[in-house]
Amino acid sequence: MFLNQTIRRNRELAETAFMLHQEGRILPDSYVVDVDAFLENARRLLHKAEENHIKLYFMLKQIGRNPYLAKALVELGYSGAVVVDYREGLVMMRHNIPIGNVGHLVQVPGALIKNMVAYGPEVMTVYSREKIMEIQAAAAELGRRQALMLRVYGDFDMIYSGQTAGFHLDELKETAIWIKTECPQLEIKGVTSFPCYLYDETARDVLPTRNLETVKCAVEILKTCGVDVTLVNTPSATCCHTIDKMVEFGGNCGEPGHGLSGTTPMHAEHDLEEIPAVVYVSEVSHNFMGNAYCFGGGHYRRSHVKHVLVGKSLKDSRDLTVIPPTDESIDYHFGISEECTVGDTAVMAFRFQIFVTRSDVALVKGIRKGCPEIIGIYDSQGRKKEEF
């Protein structure tokens, strides 16, 4: 999906990936992150957001919940992380990373509510009264106030499978009044839905979804019951280009994830401000009945992977077609359209979600300067590994 763009815009990253694997410094099933490019993308995004008075929480699930990158982003000036689930929240808490938003897409379970409230996230996203009551009880016990973000939905909104939740617009006013009267430790600070912006392949542009209109309607409903919403959170596809769309169509809070690595769907077809900063590295394992097979472990069903470069260096590599495993199968291997030399490096660039894989994450700096240095190798959940 991103292979051509990566070779054209960050060739040194691909060259480094071949070199590190051929030298035995990384194992197959490793994502290689160009840390300098990643952080430069982050700087551009933050500058663009600040110019337009838009708040950003960084999202790192897709790059393996990495604490090193989280600390670097805080040092750049990001106010905190948006953690997609409670496990990611625990990673950030262990490394003293400020949490901007927790609970969206996955709520905090009861056993962790008190610890999370004590940690002090800027907002906790909620979509059930039961969860709100748990947060109220914990905040009361701790003697502190906690801000909430309400996830909302309308009749015709897009909701992905596995993410179905929210307060319907018809029940929002009643819910807000209940929070104001029955939950004295809590205050409503924001509203959100997902996704609010998406890349449209026909229009070849990022466009607002129906969900955005629902969020804007929610803000107006809350005004009628005395709630001043300060965070209009409109996530998905957040990058510099999408910030322009937020200025035009609405939203004052974004959550860059793939924007940080230059790998949103729009980045595959356009030269945006962010450059690709991640490649996937494997190794040819064997040949079978006319096809080569390289080690798997990092496949994501929505990856749109199509091509792989196979060889001992980028210069001498062949551009071949990937045969991904079927959706019902474990990704022990990726198929390749032709037989290859066993032991050769295989480099791909596709849409990834590292936190749902079993891959390594190799953070590398100095790539553009011609002196690549491995900062560290982590697992897919942000734990640093001993280099083998």
Coordinates of N, CA and C in Angstrom, one line a residue, residues 71-251:
K71 N 7.3 9.3 25.2 CA 8.1 10.3 25.9 C 8.6 11.4 25.0
A72 N 9.0 11.0 23.8 CA 9.6 12.0 22.8 C 8.5 12.9 22.4
L73 N 7.2 12.4 22.2 CA 6.1 13.3 21.8 C 5.8 14.3 22.9
V74 N 5.8 13.8 24.1 CA 5.5 14.8 25.3 C 6.6 15.9 25.3
E75 N 7.9 15.5 25.0 CA 8.9 16.4 25.0 C 8.8 17.4 23.9
L76 N 8.1 17.0 22.8 CA 7.9 17.9 21.7 C 6.8 18.9 22.0
G77 N 6.0 18.6 23.0 CA 4.9 19.6 23.3 C 3.5 19.0 23.3
Y78 N 3.3 17.7 23.0 CA 2.0 17.1 23.0 C 1.6 17.0 24.5
S79 N 0.3 17.2 24.7 CA -0.2 17.3 26.1 C -0.4 15.9 26.7
G80 N -0.6 14.9 25.8 CA -0.7 13.5 26.4 C -1.2 12.6 25.3
A81 N -1.4 11.3 25.8 CA -1.8 10.2 24.9 C -3.3 10.0 24.9
V82 N -3.8 9.6 23.8 CA -5.2 9.0 23.8 C -4.9 7.5 23.8
V83 N -5.4 6.8 24.8 CA -5.1 5.3 24.9 C -6.4 4.6 24.4
V84 N -6.2 3.7 23.5 CA -7.4 3.0 22.9 C -8.1 2.0 23.8
D85 N -7.3 1.5 24.8 CA -7.9 0.6 25.7 C -7.2 0.7 27.1
Y86 N -7.6 0.0 28.0 CA -7.0 0.0 29.4 C -5.6 -0.6 29.4
R87 N -5.3 -1.5 28.6 CA -4.0 -2.1 28.6 C -3.0 -1.0 28.1
E88 N -3.4 -0.3 27.1 CA -2.5 0.8 26.7 C -2.4 1.9 27.8
G89 N -3.5 2.1 28.5 CA -3.4 3.0 29.6 C -2.4 2.6 30.6
L90 N -2.4 1.3 30.9 CA -1.4 0.8 31.9 C 0.0 1.0 31.4
V91 N 0.3 0.8 30.1 CA 1.6 1.1 29.6 C 2.0 2.5 29.8
M92 N 1.2 3.4 29.5 CA 1.5 4.9 29.7 C 1.6 5.2 31.2
M93 N 0.8 4.6 32.0 CA 1.0 4.9 33.5 C 2.3 4.3 34.0
R94 N 2.7 3.2 33.5 CA 4.0 2.6 34.0 C 5.2 3.5 33.6
H95 N 5.0 4.3 32.6 CA 6.1 5.1 32.1 C 5.9 6.6 32.3
N96 N 4.9 6.9 33.2 CA 4.6 8.3 33.6 C 4.3 9.2 32.4
I97 N 3.6 8.7 31.4 CA 3.1 9.4 30.3 C 1.8 10.1 30.6
P98 N 1.6 11.4 30.4 CA 0.3 11.9 30.7 C -0.8 11.3 29.7
I99 N -1.9 11.0 30.3 CA -3.0 10.5 29.5 C -4.0 11.6 29.3
G100 N -4.3 11.9 28.0 CA -5.2 12.9 27.7 C -6.7 12.4 27.6
N101 N -6.8 11.2 27.0 CA -8.1 10.6 26.8 C -8.0 9.1 27.0
V102 N -8.9 8.5 27.8 CA -9.0 7.1 28.0 C -10.4 6.7 28.0
G103 N -10.7 5.5 27.4 CA -12.1 5.0 27.4 C -12.7 4.9 26.0
H104 N -12.0 5.4 25.0 CA -12.5 5.4 23.7 C -11.3 4.9 22.8
L105 N -11.4 3.7 22.3 CA -12.7 3.0 22.0 C -13.1 2.0 23.1
V106 N -12.3 1.7 24.0 CA -12.6 0.6 25.0 C -12.7 1.3 26.4
Q107 N -13.7 1.0 27.1 CA -13.9 1.5 28.5 C -12.9 0.9 29.5
V108 N -12.7 1.7 30.5 CA -11.8 1.2 31.6 C -12.7 0.2 32.5
P109 N -12.2 -1.0 32.7 CA -12.9 -2.0 33.5 C -13.0 -1.6 35.0
G110 N -13.9 -2.1 35.7 CA -14.2 -1.7 37.1 C -13.0 -1.8 38.0
A111 N -12.2 -2.9 37.8 CA -11.1 -3.1 38.7 C -10.0 -2.0 38.6
L112 N -10.0 -1.3 37.5 CA -8.9 -0.3 37.2 C -9.5 1.2 37.3
I113 N -10.8 1.3 37.6 CA -11.3 2.7 37.6 C -10.6 3.6 38.6
K114 N -10.5 3.1 39.8 CA -9.9 3.9 40.9 C -8.5 4.3 40.5
N115 N -7.7 3.4 40.1 CA -6.3 3.7 39.7 C -6.2 4.7 38.6
M116 N -7.1 4.5 37.6 CA -7.1 5.4 36.5 C -7.5 6.8 36.9
V117 N -8.6 7.0 37.7 CA -9.0 8.3 38.2 C -7.9 8.9 39.0
A118 N -7.2 8.1 39.8 CA -6.1 8.6 40.6 C -5.0 9.1 39.8
Y119 N -4.8 8.5 38.6 CA -3.7 8.9 37.7 C -3.9 10.3 37.1
G120 N -5.2 10.6 36.9 CA -5.6 11.9 36.5 C -5.6 12.2 35.0
P121 N -6.3 11.3 34.2 CA -6.5 11.6 32.8 C -7.2 12.9 32.6
E122 N -6.9 13.6 31.5 CA -7.6 14.9 31.2 C -9.1 14.6 31.0
V123 N -9.5 13.6 30.3 CA -10.9 13.2 30.1 C -11.0 11.7 30.1
M124 N -12.1 11.2 30.6 CA -12.4 9.8 30.4 C -13.6 9.7 29.5
T125 N -13.5 9.0 28.4 CA -14.6 8.8 27.5 C -15.6 7.7 28.0
V126 N -16.8 8.0 28.0 CA -17.8 7.1 28.5 C -19.0 6.9 27.5
Y127 N -19.7 5.8 27.6 CA -20.9 5.6 26.8 C -21.9 4.7 27.5
S128 N -21.8 4.7 28.9 CA -22.9 4.0 29.6 C -23.0 4.7 31.0
R129 N -24.2 4.7 31.5 CA -24.5 5.3 32.9 C -23.7 4.4 33.9
E130 N -23.7 3.1 33.7 CA -23.0 2.3 34.7 C -21.6 2.7 34.9
K131 N -20.9 2.9 33.7 CA -19.5 3.3 33.8 C -19.3 4.7 34.5
I132 N -20.2 5.6 34.2 CA -20.2 6.9 34.8 C -20.4 6.8 36.3
M133 N -21.2 6.0 36.8 CA -21.4 5.8 38.2 C -20.2 5.2 38.9
E134 N -19.5 4.3 38.2 CA -18.2 3.8 38.7 C -17.2 4.9 38.9
I135 N -17.1 5.7 37.8 CA -16.1 6.8 37.9 C -16.5 7.8 39.0
Q136 N -17.8 8.1 39.1 CA -18.3 9.0 40.2 C -17.9 8.5 41.6
A137 N -18.1 7.2 41.8 CA -17.8 6.6 43.1 C -16.3 6.7 43.4
A138 N -15.4 6.4 42.4 CA -14.0 6.4 42.6 C -13.5 7.9 42.8
A139 N -14.1 8.8 42.1 CA -13.7 10.2 42.2 C -14.1 10.7 43.6
A140 N -15.3 10.3 44.1 CA -15.7 10.7 45.4 C -14.8 10.2 46.5
E141 N -14.4 8.9 46.3 CA -13.6 8.3 47.3 C -12.2 8.9 47.4
L142 N -11.7 9.4 46.2 CA -10.4 10.0 46.1 C -10.4 11.5 46.4
G143 N -11.6 12.0 46.5 CA -11.8 13.5 46.7 C -11.3 14.3 45.6
R144 N -11.6 13.9 44.4 CA -11.2 14.7 43.2 C -12.3 14.8 42.2
R145 N -12.1 15.7 41.2 CA -13.1 15.8 40.1 C -12.5 15.2 38.9
Q146 N -13.4 14.7 38.0 CA -12.9 14.0 36.8 C -13.8 14.5 35.7
A147 N -13.1 14.9 34.6 CA -13.8 15.4 33.4 C -14.2 14.2 32.5
L148 N -15.4 14.3 31.9 CA -15.8 13.2 31.0 C -15.9 13.7 29.5
M149 N -15.8 12.8 28.6 CA -16.1 13.0 27.2 C -17.2 12.0 26.9
L150 N -18.3 12.4 26.3 CA -19.4 11.5 26.0 C -19.3 11.1 24.6
R151 N -19.3 9.8 24.4 CA -19.4 9.2 23.0 C -20.9 9.2 22.6
V152 N -21.1 9.8 21.4 CA -22.5 10.0 21.0 C -22.7 9.3 19.6
Y153 N -24.0 9.1 19.3 CA -24.3 8.5 17.9 C -25.7 9.0 17.5
G154 N -25.8 9.0 16.2 CA -27.1 9.3 15.6 C -27.6 8.1 14.7
D155 N -28.8 8.2 14.2 CA -29.4 7.1 13.5 C -28.7 6.6 12.3
F156 N -28.0 7.5 11.6 CA -27.3 7.1 10.4 C -25.8 7.1 10.4
D157 N -25.3 7.1 11.6 CA -23.8 7.1 11.8 C -23.2 5.8 11.4
M158 N -21.9 6.0 11.1 CA -21.0 4.8 10.8 C -20.4 4.3 12.1
I159 N -20.6 3.0 12.4 CA -20.0 2.4 13.6 C -19.4 1.1 13.1
Y160 N -18.1 0.9 13.3 CA -17.4 -0.3 12.9 C -17.8 -1.4 13.8
S161 N -17.8 -2.6 13.3 CA -18.1 -3.8 14.0 C -17.1 -3.9 15.2
G162 N -17.5 -4.3 16.3 CA -16.7 -4.4 17.5 C -16.5 -3.1 18.3
Q163 N -17.2 -2.0 17.7 CA -17.1 -0.7 18.4 C -18.4 -0.1 18.7
T164 N -19.5 -0.9 18.6 CA -20.8 -0.4 18.8 C -21.1 0.1 20.2
A165 N -21.3 1.4 20.4 CA -21.5 2.0 21.7 C -21.9 3.5 21.5
G166 N -22.4 4.1 22.6 CA -22.6 5.5 22.5 C -23.9 5.9 23.1
F167 N -24.1 7.2 23.4 CA -25.3 7.8 23.9 C -26.0 8.3 22.6
H168 N -27.2 7.9 22.4 CA -28.0 8.4 21.2 C -28.3 9.9 21.5
L169 N -28.4 10.7 20.4 CA -28.7 12.1 20.6 C -30.1 12.3 21.3
D170 N -31.0 11.4 21.2 CA -32.3 11.5 21.8 C -32.2 11.4 23.3
E171 N -31.2 10.7 23.8 CA -31.1 10.5 25.3 C -30.0 11.4 25.9
L172 N -29.4 12.3 25.0 CA -28.2 13.0 25.5 C -28.6 14.1 26.5
K173 N -29.6 14.8 26.3 CA -30.0 15.9 27.3 C -30.3 15.3 28.6
E174 N -31.1 14.2 28.6 CA -31.5 13.6 29.9 C -30.2 13.1 30.6
T175 N -29.3 12.5 29.8 CA -28.1 12.0 30.4 C -27.2 13.1 31.0
A176 N -27.1 14.2 30.3 CA -26.3 15.3 30.8 C -26.9 15.9 32.1
I177 N -28.2 16.0 32.1 CA -28.9 16.5 33.4 C -28.7 15.6 34.5
W178 N -28.7 14.3 34.2 CA -28.5 13.3 35.3 C -27.1 13.4 35.8
I179 N -26.1 13.6 34.9 CA -24.7 13.7 35.4 C -24.5 15.0 36.3
K180 N -25.1 16.1 35.8 CA -25.0 17.3 36.6 C -25.7 17.2 38.0
T181 N -26.7 16.5 38.1 CA -27.5 16.4 39.3 C -27.1 15.3 40.3
E182 N -26.6 14.2 39.7 CA -26.4 13.0 40.4 C -24.9 12.6 40.6
C183 N -24.0 13.3 39.8 CA -22.6 13.0 39.8 C -21.8 14.2 40.1
P184 N -21.7 14.6 41.4 CA -21.1 15.9 41.7 C -19.6 16.0 41.5
Q185 N -19.0 14.8 41.4 CA -17.5 14.8 41.2 C -17.1 14.9 39.7
L186 N -18.1 14.8 38.8 CA -17.9 14.7 37.4 C -18.4 16.0 36.7
E187 N -17.7 16.3 35.6 CA -18.1 17.3 34.7 C -18.0 16.9 33.2
I188 N -18.9 17.3 32.4 CA -18.8 17.0 31.0 C -17.9 18.0 30.3
K189 N -16.9 17.5 29.7 CA -15.9 18.5 29.0 C -16.0 18.3 27.5
G190 N -16.3 17.1 27.0 CA -16.2 16.9 25.6 C -17.2 15.9 25.0
V191 N -17.3 15.9 23.7 CA -18.1 14.9 23.0 C -17.3 14.3 21.9
T192 N -17.6 13.1 21.5 CA -16.8 12.4 20.4 C -17.6 11.4 19.7
S193 N -17.1 11.0 18.6 CA -17.6 9.9 17.8 C -16.5 9.4 16.9
F194 N -16.7 8.2 16.4 CA -15.6 7.6 15.5 C -16.3 6.8 14.4
P195 N -15.9 7.0 13.1 CA -14.9 8.0 12.6 C -15.6 9.3 12.2
C196 N -15.0 10.4 12.4 CA -15.5 11.7 12.0 C -15.0 12.2 10.6
Y197 N -13.8 11.7 10.3 CA -13.3 12.1 8.9 C -12.7 10.8 8.4
L198 N -12.9 10.6 7.1 CA -12.4 9.4 6.4 C -11.9 9.8 5.0
Y199 N -10.9 9.0 4.5 CA -10.4 9.2 3.1 C -11.4 8.6 2.2
D200 N -11.9 9.4 1.2 CA -12.8 8.9 0.2 C -12.0 8.6 -1.1
E201 N -12.0 7.4 -1.5 CA -11.1 7.0 -2.7 C -11.7 7.6 -4.0
T202 N -13.0 7.8 -4.1 CA -13.5 8.4 -5.3 C -13.2 9.9 -5.4
A203 N -13.3 10.6 -4.3 CA -13.0 12.0 -4.2 C -11.5 12.2 -4.1
R204 N -10.8 11.2 -3.7 CA -9.3 11.3 -3.4 C -9.0 12.4 -2.4
D205 N -9.8 12.4 -1.4 CA -9.7 13.4 -0.4 C -10.3 12.9 1.0
V206 N -9.8 13.5 2.1 CA -10.5 13.3 3.4 C -11.7 14.1 3.4
L207 N -12.8 13.5 3.8 CA -14.1 14.1 3.9 C -14.8 13.9 5.2
P208 N -15.6 14.8 5.7 CA -16.3 14.5 7.0 C -17.4 13.4 6.8
T209 N -17.6 12.7 7.8 CA -18.7 11.7 7.8 C -19.9 12.2 8.5
R210 N -21.0 11.4 8.5 CA -22.2 11.8 9.2 C -22.0 11.9 10.7
N211 N -21.0 11.1 11.2 CA -20.7 11.2 12.6 C -20.3 12.6 13.0
L212 N -19.6 13.3 12.2 CA -19.2 14.7 12.5 C -20.5 15.6 12.8
E213 N -21.5 15.4 12.0 CA -22.7 16.2 12.2 C -23.4 15.8 13.5
T214 N -23.3 14.5 13.8 CA -23.8 14.1 15.1 C -23.1 14.8 16.3
V215 N -21.8 14.8 16.2 CA -21.0 15.5 17.3 C -21.3 16.9 17.4
K216 N -21.5 17.6 16.3 CA -21.8 19.0 16.3 C -23.2 19.2 16.9
C217 N -24.1 18.4 16.5 CA -25.5 18.4 17.1 C -25.5 18.2 18.6
A218 N -24.6 17.3 19.0 CA -24.5 17.0 20.5 C -24.0 18.2 21.2
V219 N -23.1 19.0 20.7 CA -22.6 20.2 21.3 C -23.8 21.2 21.5
E220 N -24.6 21.3 20.5 CA -25.8 22.2 20.6 C -26.8 21.7 21.7
I221 N -27.0 20.4 21.7 CA -28.0 19.8 22.7 C -27.4 20.1 24.1
L222 N -26.2 19.9 24.3 CA -25.6 20.1 25.6 C -25.6 21.5 26.1
K223 N -25.5 22.5 25.1 CA -25.7 23.9 25.5 C -27.0 24.2 26.1
T224 N -28.0 23.5 25.6 CA -29.4 23.8 26.1 C -29.6 23.4 27.6
C225 N -28.7 22.5 28.1 CA -28.8 22.2 29.5 C -27.6 22.7 30.3
G226 N -27.0 23.8 29.8 CA -25.9 24.5 30.5 C -24.6 23.8 30.5
V227 N -24.3 23.0 29.6 CA -23.0 22.3 29.5 C -22.2 23.0 28.4
D228 N -21.1 23.6 28.8 CA -20.2 24.2 27.8 C -19.1 23.2 27.3
V229 N -19.3 22.7 26.2 CA -18.3 21.7 25.6 C -17.1 22.4 25.2
T230 N -15.9 22.0 25.8 CA -14.7 22.7 25.3 C -13.9 21.8 24.4
L231 N -14.1 20.5 24.4 CA -13.4 19.5 23.5 C -14.4 18.9 22.5
V232 N -14.3 19.3 21.3 CA -15.1 18.7 20.2 C -14.2 17.7 19.5
N233 N -14.2 16.5 20.0 CA -13.2 15.5 19.5 C -13.7 14.8 18.3
T234 N -12.9 14.9 17.2 CA -13.3 14.4 15.9 C -12.2 13.6 15.3
P235 N -12.0 12.3 15.8 CA -10.9 11.5 15.4 C -11.1 10.8 14.0
S236 N -10.0 10.2 13.6 CA -9.8 9.4 12.4 C -9.1 10.2 11.3
A237 N -8.0 9.6 10.8 CA -7.2 10.1 9.7 C -6.6 11.5 10.0
T238 N -6.3 11.7 11.3 CA -5.8 13.0 11.7 C -4.4 13.2 11.2
C239 N -4.2 14.2 10.3 CA -2.9 14.6 9.8 C -3.0 16.1 9.4
C240 N -1.9 16.6 8.9 CA -1.9 18.1 8.6 C -3.1 18.4 7.7
H241 N -3.3 17.6 6.7 CA -4.3 17.8 5.7 C -5.7 17.8 6.4
T242 N -5.9 16.9 7.3 CA -7.2 16.7 8.0 C -7.4 17.9 8.9
I243 N -6.4 18.5 9.5 CA -6.6 19.6 10.3 C -7.2 20.8 9.5
D244 N -6.8 20.9 8.2 CA -7.4 21.9 7.4 C -8.9 21.6 7.3
K245 N -9.3 20.3 7.1 CA -10.7 19.9 7.0 C -11.4 20.2 8.3
M246 N -10.8 20.1 9.5 CA -11.4 20.4 10.8 C -11.7 21.8 10.9
V247 N -10.8 22.7 10.4 CA -11.0 24.1 10.4 C -12.2 24.4 9.6
E248 N -12.4 23.7 8.4 CA -13.5 24.0 7.5 C -14.8 23.4 8.0
F249 N -14.8 22.2 8.5 CA -16.1 21.5 8.8 C -16.4 21.4 10.3
G250 N -15.4 21.4 11.1 CA -15.7 21.3 12.5 C -14.8 20.4 13.3
G251 N -14.7 20.6 14.6 CA -13.8 19.9 15.5 C -12.6 20.7 16.0

